[in-house]
GROMACS .gro file of C-alpha atoms in nm:
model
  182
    1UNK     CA    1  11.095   7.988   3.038
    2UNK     CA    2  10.827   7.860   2.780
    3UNK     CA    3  10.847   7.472   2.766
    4UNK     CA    4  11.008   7.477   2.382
    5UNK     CA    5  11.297   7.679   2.499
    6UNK     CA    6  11.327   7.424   2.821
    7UNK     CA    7  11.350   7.144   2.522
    8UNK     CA    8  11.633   7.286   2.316
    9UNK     CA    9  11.821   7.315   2.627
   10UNK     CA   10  11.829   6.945   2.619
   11UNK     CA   11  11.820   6.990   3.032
   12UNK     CA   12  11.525   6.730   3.137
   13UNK     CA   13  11.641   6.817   3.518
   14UNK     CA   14  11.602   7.217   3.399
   15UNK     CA   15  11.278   7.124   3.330
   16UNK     CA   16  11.180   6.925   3.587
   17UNK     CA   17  11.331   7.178   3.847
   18UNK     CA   18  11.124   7.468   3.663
   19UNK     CA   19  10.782   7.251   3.685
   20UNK     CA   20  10.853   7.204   4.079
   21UNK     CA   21  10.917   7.598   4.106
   22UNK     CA   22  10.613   7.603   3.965
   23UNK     CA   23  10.409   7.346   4.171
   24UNK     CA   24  10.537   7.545   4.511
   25UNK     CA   25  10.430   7.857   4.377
   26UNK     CA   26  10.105   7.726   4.294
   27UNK     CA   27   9.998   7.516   4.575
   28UNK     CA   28  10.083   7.774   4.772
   29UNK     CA   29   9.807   7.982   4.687
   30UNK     CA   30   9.577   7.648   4.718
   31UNK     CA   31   9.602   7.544   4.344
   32UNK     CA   32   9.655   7.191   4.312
   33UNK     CA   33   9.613   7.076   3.906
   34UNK     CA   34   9.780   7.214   3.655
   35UNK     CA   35   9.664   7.178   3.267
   36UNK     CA   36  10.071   7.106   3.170
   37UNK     CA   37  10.269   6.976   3.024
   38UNK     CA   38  10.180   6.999   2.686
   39UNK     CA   39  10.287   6.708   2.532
   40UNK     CA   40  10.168   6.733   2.172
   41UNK     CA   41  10.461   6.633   1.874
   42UNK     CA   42  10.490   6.990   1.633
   43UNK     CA   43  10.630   6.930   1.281
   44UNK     CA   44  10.469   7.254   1.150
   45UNK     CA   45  10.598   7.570   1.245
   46UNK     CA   46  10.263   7.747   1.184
   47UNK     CA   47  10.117   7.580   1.478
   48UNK     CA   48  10.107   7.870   1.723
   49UNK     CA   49  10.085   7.618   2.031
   50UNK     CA   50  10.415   7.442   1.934
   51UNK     CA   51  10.570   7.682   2.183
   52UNK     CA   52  10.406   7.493   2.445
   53UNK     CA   53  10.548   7.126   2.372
   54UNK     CA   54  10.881   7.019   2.320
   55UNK     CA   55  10.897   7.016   1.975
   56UNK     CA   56  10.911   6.778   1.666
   57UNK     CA   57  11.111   6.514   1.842
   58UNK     CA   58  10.962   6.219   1.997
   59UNK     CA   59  11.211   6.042   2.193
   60UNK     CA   60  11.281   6.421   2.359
   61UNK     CA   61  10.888   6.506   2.396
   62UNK     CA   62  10.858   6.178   2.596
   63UNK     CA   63  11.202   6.283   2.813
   64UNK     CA   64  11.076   6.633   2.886
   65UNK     CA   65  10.669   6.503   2.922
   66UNK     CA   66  10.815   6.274   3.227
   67UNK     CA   67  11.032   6.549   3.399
   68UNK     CA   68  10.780   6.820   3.350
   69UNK     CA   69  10.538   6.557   3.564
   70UNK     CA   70  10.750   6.440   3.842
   71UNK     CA   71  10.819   6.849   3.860
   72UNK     CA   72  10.476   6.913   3.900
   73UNK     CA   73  10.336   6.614   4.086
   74UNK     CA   74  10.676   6.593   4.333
   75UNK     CA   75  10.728   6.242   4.520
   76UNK     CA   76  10.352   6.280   4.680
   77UNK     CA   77  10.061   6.355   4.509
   78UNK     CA   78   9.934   6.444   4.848
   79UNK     CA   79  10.210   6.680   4.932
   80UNK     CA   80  10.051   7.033   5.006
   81UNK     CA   81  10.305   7.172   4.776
   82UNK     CA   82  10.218   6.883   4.472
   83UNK     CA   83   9.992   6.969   4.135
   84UNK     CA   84   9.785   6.732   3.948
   85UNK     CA   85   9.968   6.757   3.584
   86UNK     CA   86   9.757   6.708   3.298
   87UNK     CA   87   9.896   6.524   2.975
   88UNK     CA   88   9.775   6.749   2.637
   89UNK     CA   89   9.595   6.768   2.387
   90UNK     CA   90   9.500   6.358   2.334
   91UNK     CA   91   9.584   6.304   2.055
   92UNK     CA   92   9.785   6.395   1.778
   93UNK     CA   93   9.682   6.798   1.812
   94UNK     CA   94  10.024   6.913   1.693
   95UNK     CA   95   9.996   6.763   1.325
   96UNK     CA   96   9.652   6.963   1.257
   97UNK     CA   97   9.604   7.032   0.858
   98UNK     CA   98   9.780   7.357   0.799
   99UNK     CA   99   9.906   7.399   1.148
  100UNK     CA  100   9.537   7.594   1.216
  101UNK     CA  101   9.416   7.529   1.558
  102UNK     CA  102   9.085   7.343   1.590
  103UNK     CA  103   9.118   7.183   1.203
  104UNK     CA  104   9.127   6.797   1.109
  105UNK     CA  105   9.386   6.587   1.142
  106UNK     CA  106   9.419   6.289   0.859
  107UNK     CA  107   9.684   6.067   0.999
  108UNK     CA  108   9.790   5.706   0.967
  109UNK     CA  109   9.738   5.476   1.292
  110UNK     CA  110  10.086   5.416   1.236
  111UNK     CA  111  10.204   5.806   1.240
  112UNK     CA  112   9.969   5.858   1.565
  113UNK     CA  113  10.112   5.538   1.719
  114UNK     CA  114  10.470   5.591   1.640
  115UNK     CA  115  10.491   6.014   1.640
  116UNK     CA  116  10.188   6.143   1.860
  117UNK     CA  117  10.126   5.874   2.149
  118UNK     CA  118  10.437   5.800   2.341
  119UNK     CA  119  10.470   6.128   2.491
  120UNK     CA  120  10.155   6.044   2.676
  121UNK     CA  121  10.186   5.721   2.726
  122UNK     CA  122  10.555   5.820   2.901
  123UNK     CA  123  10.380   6.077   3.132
  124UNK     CA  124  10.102   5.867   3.235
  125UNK     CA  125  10.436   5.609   3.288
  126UNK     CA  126  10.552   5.852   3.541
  127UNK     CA  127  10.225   5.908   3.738
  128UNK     CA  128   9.997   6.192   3.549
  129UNK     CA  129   9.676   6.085   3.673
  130UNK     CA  130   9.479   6.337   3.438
  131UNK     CA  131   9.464   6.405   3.062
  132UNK     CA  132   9.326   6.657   2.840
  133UNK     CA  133   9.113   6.581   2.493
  134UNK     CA  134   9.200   6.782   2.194
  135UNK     CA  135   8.992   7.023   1.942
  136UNK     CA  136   9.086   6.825   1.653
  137UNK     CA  137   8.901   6.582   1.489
  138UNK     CA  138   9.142   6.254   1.383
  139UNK     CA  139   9.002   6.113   1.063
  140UNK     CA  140   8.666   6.279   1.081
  141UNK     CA  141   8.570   6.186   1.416
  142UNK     CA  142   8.635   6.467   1.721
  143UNK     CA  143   8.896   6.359   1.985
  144UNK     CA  144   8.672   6.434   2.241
  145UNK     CA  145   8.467   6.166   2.140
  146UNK     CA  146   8.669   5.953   2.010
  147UNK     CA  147   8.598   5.557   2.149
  148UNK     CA  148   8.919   5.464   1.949
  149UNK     CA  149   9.146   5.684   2.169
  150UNK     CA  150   8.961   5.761   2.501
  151UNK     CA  151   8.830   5.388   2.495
  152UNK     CA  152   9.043   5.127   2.317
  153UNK     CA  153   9.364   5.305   2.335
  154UNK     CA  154   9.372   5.517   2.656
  155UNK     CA  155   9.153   5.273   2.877
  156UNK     CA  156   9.184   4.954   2.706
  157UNK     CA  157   9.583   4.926   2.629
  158UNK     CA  158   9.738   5.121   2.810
  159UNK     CA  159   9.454   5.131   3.118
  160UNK     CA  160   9.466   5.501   3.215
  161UNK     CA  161   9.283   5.514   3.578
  162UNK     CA  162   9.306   5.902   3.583
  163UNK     CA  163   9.055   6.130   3.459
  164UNK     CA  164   8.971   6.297   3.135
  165UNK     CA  165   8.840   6.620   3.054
  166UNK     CA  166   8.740   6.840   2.734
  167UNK     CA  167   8.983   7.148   2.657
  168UNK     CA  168   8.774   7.471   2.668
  169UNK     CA  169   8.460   7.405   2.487
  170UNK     CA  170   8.538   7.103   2.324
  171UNK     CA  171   8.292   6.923   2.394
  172UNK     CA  172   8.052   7.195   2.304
  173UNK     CA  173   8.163   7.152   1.970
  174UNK     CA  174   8.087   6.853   1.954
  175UNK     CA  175   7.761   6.998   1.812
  176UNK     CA  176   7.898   7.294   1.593
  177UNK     CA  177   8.089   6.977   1.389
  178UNK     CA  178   7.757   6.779   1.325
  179UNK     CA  179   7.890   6.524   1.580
  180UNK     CA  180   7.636   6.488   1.839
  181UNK     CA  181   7.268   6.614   1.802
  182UNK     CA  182   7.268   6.808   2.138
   0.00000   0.00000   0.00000
């Protein structure tokens, strides 16, 4: 089941069940972190990855973020049958301009804080331990190097211990986008 059908069951446990099927599965052939859930809000239907999430609902994206976790990460994070889950994209990668992947996002800190955090914030609330930056830029400057989320939000506020890392080549194009020199 793709995560977006798991959300319109309205079934938190269906998902949570489906993430430890998962986690056995995987561990068992000595994987042990997962890049899921996808956590990311979609409110435009042209957004290919909206599949992944949960949808356009908050309150539901932070219900399904924490049962998708505690599926994948199991009572133990030392278990031999327990995967790392990884919160995505940080931040606010489902309300990209035009629902085009990789494009800007111009958003209100109000709109990210209200809309686009709390599904992260609930599944680092029920243990995720590792997070993924997004492709987007927010307000002209690239997620993945963004000192206002990675920094003052993630670290600061809500003091994330876990560990970050780029999606794909993101921080590649950190260059291609005039960012950083090298």
């Amino acid at each position: 089941p793709i995560p977006l059908a798991e959300a319109a069951s309205f079934d938190p446990d269906l998902a949570e069940r489906t993430a430890r099927a998962a986690a056995v599965e995987a561990s068992s052939y000595g994987n042990h972190w997962t890049f899921a859930p996808m956590v990311d809000v979609a409110r435009d239907q042209r957004w290919g990855r909206g599949a992944e999430g949960s949808g356009e609902d908050v309150f539901l994206g932070e219900v399904m973020a924490q049962a998708r976790v505690r599926g994948f990460q199991g009572r133990d994070l030392t278990a031999p049958d327990s995967l790392l889950s990884t919160a995505k994209h940080f931040a606010a990668y489902g309300a990209v301009a035009a629902g085009l992947d990789y494009n800007t996002v111009d958003i209100s800190e109000e709109t990210l804080r209200e809309v686009h955090l709390p599904p992260f914030k609930a599944a680092f609330d029920a243990g995720c331990l590792s997070v993924m930056s997004a492709f987007n830029d927010i307000n002209g400057v690239p997620a993945t190097a963004n000192r206002h989320l990675l920094t003052d939000i993630l670290r600061g506020e809500w003091n994330f211990k876990g560990v970050v890392v780029s999606d794909y080549t993101a921080d590649q194009e950190l260059v291609a986008h005039g960012y950083a020199a090298d």
